[in-house]
mmCIF file of C-alpha atoms in Angstrom:
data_model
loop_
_atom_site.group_PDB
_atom_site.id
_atom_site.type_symbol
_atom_site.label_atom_id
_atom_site.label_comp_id
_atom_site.label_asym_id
_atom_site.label_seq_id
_atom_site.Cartn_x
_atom_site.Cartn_y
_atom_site.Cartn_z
ATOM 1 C CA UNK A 985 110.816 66.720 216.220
ATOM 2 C CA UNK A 986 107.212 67.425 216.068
ATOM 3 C CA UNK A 987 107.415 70.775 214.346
ATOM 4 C CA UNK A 988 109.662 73.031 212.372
ATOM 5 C CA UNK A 989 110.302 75.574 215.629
ATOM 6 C CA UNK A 990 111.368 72.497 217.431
ATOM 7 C CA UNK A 991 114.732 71.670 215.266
ATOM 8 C CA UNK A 992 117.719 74.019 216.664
ATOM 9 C CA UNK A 993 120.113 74.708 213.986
ATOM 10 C CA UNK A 994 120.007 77.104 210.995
ATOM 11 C CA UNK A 995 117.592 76.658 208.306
ATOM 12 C CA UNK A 996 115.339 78.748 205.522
ATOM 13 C CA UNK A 997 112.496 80.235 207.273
ATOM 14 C CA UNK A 998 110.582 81.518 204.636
ATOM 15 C CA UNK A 999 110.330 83.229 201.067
ATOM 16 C CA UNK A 1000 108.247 86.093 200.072
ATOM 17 C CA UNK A 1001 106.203 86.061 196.552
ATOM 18 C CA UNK A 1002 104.012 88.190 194.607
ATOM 19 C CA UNK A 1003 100.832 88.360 192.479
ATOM 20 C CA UNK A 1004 99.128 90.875 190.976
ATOM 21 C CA UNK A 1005 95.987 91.561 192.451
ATOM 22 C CA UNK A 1006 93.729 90.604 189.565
ATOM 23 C CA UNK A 1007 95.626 87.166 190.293
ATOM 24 C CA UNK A 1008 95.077 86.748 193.709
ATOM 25 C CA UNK A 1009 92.314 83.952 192.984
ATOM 26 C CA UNK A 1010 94.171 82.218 190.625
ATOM 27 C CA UNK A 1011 97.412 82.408 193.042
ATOM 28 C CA UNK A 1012 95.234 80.235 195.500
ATOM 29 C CA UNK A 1013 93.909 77.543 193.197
ATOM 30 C CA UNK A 1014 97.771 77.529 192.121
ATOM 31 C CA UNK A 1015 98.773 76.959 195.862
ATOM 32 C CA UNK A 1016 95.975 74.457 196.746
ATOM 33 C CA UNK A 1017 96.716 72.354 193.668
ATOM 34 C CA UNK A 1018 100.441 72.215 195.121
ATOM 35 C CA UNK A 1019 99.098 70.642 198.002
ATOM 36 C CA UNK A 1020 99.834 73.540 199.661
ATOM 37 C CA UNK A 1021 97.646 74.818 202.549
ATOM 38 C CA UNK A 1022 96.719 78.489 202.462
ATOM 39 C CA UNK A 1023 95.794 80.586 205.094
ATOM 40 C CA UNK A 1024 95.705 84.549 205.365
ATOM 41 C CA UNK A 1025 97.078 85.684 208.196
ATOM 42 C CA UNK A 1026 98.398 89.215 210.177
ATOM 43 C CA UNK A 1027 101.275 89.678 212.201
ATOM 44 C CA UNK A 1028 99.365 92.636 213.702
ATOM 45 C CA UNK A 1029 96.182 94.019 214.262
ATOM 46 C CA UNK A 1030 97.104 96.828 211.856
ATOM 47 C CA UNK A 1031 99.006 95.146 209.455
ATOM 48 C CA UNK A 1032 98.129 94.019 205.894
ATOM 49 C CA UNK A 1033 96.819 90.689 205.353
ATOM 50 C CA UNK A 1034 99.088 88.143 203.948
ATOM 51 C CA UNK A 1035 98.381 84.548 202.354
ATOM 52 C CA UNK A 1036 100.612 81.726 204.320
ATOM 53 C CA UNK A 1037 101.644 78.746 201.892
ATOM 54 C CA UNK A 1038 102.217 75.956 204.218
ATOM 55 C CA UNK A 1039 103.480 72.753 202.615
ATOM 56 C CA UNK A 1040 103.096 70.946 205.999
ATOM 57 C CA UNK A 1041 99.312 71.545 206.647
ATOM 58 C CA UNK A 1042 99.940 69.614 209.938
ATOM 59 C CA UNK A 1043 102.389 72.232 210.960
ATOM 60 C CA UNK A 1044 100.682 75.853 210.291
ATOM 61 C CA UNK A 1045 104.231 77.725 212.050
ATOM 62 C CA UNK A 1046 103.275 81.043 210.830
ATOM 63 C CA UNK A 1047 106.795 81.860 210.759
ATOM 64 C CA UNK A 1048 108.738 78.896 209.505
ATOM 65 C CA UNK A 1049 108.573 76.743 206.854
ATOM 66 C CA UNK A 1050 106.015 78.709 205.286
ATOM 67 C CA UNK A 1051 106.000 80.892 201.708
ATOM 68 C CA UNK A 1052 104.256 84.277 201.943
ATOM 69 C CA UNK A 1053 102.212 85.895 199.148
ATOM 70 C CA UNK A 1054 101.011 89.110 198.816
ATOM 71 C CA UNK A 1055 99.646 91.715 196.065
ATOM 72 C CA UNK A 1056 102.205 93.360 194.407
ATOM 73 C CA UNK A 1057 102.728 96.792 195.108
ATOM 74 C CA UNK A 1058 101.889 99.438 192.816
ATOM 75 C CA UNK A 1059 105.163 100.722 191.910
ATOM 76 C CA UNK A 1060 106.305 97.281 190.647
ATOM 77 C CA UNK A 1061 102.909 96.978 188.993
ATOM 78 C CA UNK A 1062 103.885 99.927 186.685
ATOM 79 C CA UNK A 1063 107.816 99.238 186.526
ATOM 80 C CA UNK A 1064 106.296 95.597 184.798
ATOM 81 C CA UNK A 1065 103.718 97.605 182.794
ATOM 82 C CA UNK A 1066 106.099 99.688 181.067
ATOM 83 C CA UNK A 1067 108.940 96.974 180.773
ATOM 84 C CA UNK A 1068 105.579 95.185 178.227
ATOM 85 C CA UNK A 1069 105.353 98.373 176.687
ATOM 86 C CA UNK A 1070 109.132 98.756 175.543
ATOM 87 C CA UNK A 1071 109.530 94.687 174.652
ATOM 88 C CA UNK A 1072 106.715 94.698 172.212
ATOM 89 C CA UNK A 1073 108.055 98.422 170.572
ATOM 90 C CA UNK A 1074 111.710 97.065 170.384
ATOM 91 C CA UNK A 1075 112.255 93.921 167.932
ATOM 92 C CA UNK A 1076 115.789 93.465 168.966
ATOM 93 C CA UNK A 1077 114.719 93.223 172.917
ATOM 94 C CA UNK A 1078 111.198 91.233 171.835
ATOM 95 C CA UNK A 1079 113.727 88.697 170.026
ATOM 96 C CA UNK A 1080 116.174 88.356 172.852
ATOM 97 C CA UNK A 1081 113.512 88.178 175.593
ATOM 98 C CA UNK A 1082 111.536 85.481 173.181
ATOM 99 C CA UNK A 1083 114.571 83.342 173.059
ATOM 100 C CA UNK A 1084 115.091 83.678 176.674
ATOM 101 C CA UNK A 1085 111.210 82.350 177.523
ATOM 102 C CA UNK A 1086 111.522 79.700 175.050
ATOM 103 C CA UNK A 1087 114.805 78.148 176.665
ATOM 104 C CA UNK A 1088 113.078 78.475 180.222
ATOM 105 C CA UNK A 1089 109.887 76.622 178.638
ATOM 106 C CA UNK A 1090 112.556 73.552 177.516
ATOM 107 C CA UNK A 1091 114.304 73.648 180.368
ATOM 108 C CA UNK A 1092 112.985 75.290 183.833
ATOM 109 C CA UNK A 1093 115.659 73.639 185.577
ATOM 110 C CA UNK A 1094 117.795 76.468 184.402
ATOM 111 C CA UNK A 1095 115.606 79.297 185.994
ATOM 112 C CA UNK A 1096 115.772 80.503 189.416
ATOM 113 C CA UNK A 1097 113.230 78.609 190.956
ATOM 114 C CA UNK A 1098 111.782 77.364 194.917
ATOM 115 C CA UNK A 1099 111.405 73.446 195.792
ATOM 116 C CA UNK A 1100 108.973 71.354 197.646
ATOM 117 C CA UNK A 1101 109.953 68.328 198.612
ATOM 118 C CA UNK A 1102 106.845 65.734 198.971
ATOM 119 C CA UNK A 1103 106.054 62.876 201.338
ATOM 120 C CA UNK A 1104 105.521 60.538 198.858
ATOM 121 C CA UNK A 1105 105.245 59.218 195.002
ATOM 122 C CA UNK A 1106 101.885 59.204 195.660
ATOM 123 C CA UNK A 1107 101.448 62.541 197.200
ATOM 124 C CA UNK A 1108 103.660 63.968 194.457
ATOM 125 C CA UNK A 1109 101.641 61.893 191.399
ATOM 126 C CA UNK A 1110 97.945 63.699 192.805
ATOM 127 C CA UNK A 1111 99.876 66.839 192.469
ATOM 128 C CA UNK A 1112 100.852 66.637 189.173
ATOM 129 C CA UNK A 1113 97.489 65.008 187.906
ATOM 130 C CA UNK A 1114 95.784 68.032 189.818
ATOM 131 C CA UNK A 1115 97.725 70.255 187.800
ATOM 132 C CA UNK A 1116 97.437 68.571 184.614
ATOM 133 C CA UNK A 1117 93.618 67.551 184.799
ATOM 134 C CA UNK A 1118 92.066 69.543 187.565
ATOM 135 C CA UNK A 1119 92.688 73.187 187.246
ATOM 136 C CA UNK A 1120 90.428 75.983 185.908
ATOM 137 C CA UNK A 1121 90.210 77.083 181.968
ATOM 138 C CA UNK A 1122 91.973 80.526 183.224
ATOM 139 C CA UNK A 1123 95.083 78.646 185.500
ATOM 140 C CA UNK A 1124 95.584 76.055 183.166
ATOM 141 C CA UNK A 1125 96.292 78.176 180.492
ATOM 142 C CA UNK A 1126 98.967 79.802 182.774
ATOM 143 C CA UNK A 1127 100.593 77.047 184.018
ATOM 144 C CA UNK A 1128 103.247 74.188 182.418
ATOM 145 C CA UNK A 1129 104.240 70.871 184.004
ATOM 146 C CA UNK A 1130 108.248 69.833 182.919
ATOM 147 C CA UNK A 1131 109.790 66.228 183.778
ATOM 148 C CA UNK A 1132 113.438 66.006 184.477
ATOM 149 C CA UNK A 1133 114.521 63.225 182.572
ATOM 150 C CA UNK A 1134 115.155 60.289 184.686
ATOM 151 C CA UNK A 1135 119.262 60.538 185.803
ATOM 152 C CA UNK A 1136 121.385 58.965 187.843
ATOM 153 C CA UNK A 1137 122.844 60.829 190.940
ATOM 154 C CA UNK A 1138 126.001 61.132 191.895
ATOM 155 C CA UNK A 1139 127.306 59.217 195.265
ATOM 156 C CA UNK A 1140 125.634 60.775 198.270
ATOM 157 C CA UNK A 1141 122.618 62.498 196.626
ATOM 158 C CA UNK A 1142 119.183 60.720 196.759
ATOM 159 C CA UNK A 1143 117.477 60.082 193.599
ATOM 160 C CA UNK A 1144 115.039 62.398 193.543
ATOM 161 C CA UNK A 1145 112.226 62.801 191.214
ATOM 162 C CA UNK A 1146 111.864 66.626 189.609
ATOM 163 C CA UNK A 1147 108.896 68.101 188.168
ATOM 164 C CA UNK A 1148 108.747 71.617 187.416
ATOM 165 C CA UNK A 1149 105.342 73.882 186.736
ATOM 166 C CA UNK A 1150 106.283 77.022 185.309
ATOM 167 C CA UNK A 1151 103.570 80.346 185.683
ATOM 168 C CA UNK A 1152 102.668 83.978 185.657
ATOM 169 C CA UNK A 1153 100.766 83.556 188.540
ATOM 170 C CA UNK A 1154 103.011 84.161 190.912
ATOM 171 C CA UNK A 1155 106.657 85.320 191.648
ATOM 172 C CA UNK A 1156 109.497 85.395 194.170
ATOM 173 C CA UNK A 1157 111.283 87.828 192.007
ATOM 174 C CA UNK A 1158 111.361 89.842 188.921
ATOM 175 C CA UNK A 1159 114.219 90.149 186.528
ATOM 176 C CA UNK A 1160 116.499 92.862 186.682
ATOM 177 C CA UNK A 1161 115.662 93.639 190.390
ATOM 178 C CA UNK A 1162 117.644 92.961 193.370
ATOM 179 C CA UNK A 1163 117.100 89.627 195.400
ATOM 180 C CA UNK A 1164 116.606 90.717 199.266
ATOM 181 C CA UNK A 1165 117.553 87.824 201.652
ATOM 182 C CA UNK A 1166 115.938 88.256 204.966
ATOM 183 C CA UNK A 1167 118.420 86.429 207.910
ATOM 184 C CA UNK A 1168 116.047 86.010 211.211
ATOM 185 C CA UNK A 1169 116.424 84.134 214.638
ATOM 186 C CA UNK A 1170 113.788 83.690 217.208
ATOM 187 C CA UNK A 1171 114.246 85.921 219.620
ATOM 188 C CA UNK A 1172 113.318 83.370 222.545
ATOM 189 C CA UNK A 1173 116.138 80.818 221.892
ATOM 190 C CA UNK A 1174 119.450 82.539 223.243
#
């Protein structure tokens, strides 16, 4: 299998993400630092533009294997705006939501989250030093690296080394909203 459109049996395709538009910048360096290659595409001549996350640079499917970000849309924009408001007026929901952040900062295991899975120690150790050393004053203060502790897997799992980075930067979700799963086949293969 040279590519992802060449395997033939059911996989995830894709995920969808958002950033606020005053982010969009940041949202890149974020994505490049992942070792992530970024390219804006259209899937038509009239449509919006969208930023393609590939984590296979070597393998730019525009439909597969790819993560999708794009501004988020007003509406949500003000939904999140307002949500700010009422946490910082209400002590009882700025206590709960503060405990809630602080357990996701200790462990982001817990939180609904995406993987990438790297080629190499190697490839995954410039990642994390790019993160930790490399990015700008305004993404590094937005952005946390997390170890999972070193533990051995149960028979028939590979060992597999987990580092988290938690931000703001970007999303695949927001809490209290629905998650949409999108279910697709390529139309070509019968």
């Amino acid at each position: 299998m040279q590519s992802i459109a060449d395997y033939t049996g059911a996989f995830f395709n894709h995920m969808e993400g958002i950033f606020r538009p005053e982010d969009r910048e940041l949202a890149l360096e974020l994505a490049q630092a992942l070792g992530l290659t970024v390219q804006e595409i259209r899937f038509t001549e009239t449509s919006r533009p969208i930023v393609a996350l590939h984590p296979n640079g070597d393998d730019k499917d525009p439909t597969n294997n790819v993560f999708f970000l794009f501004p988020m849309p007003e509406g949500q924009q003000r939904v999140l705006d307002l949500m700010k408001v009422r946490i910082a007026d209400d002590p009882e929901l700025r206590a709960v939501i503060g405990e809630f952040r602080e357990s996701a900062r200790k462990m982001p295991p817990l939180m609904p989250h995406f993987g990438v899975r790297y080629r190499s120690s190697a490839e995954l150790e410039a990642v994390t030093d790019r993160i930790a050393n490399g990015l700008s004053p305004a993404l590094k203060d937005r952005v946390s690296l997390f170890e999972v502790p070193h533990y051995d897997p149960v028979e028939g799992l590979p060992d597999i080394r987990q580092v988290f980075v938690t931000t703001d930067v970007f999303t695949i979700g927001t809490a209290g909203f629905e998650q949409a799963i999108e279910l697709q086949v390529d139309r070509a293969r019968p």
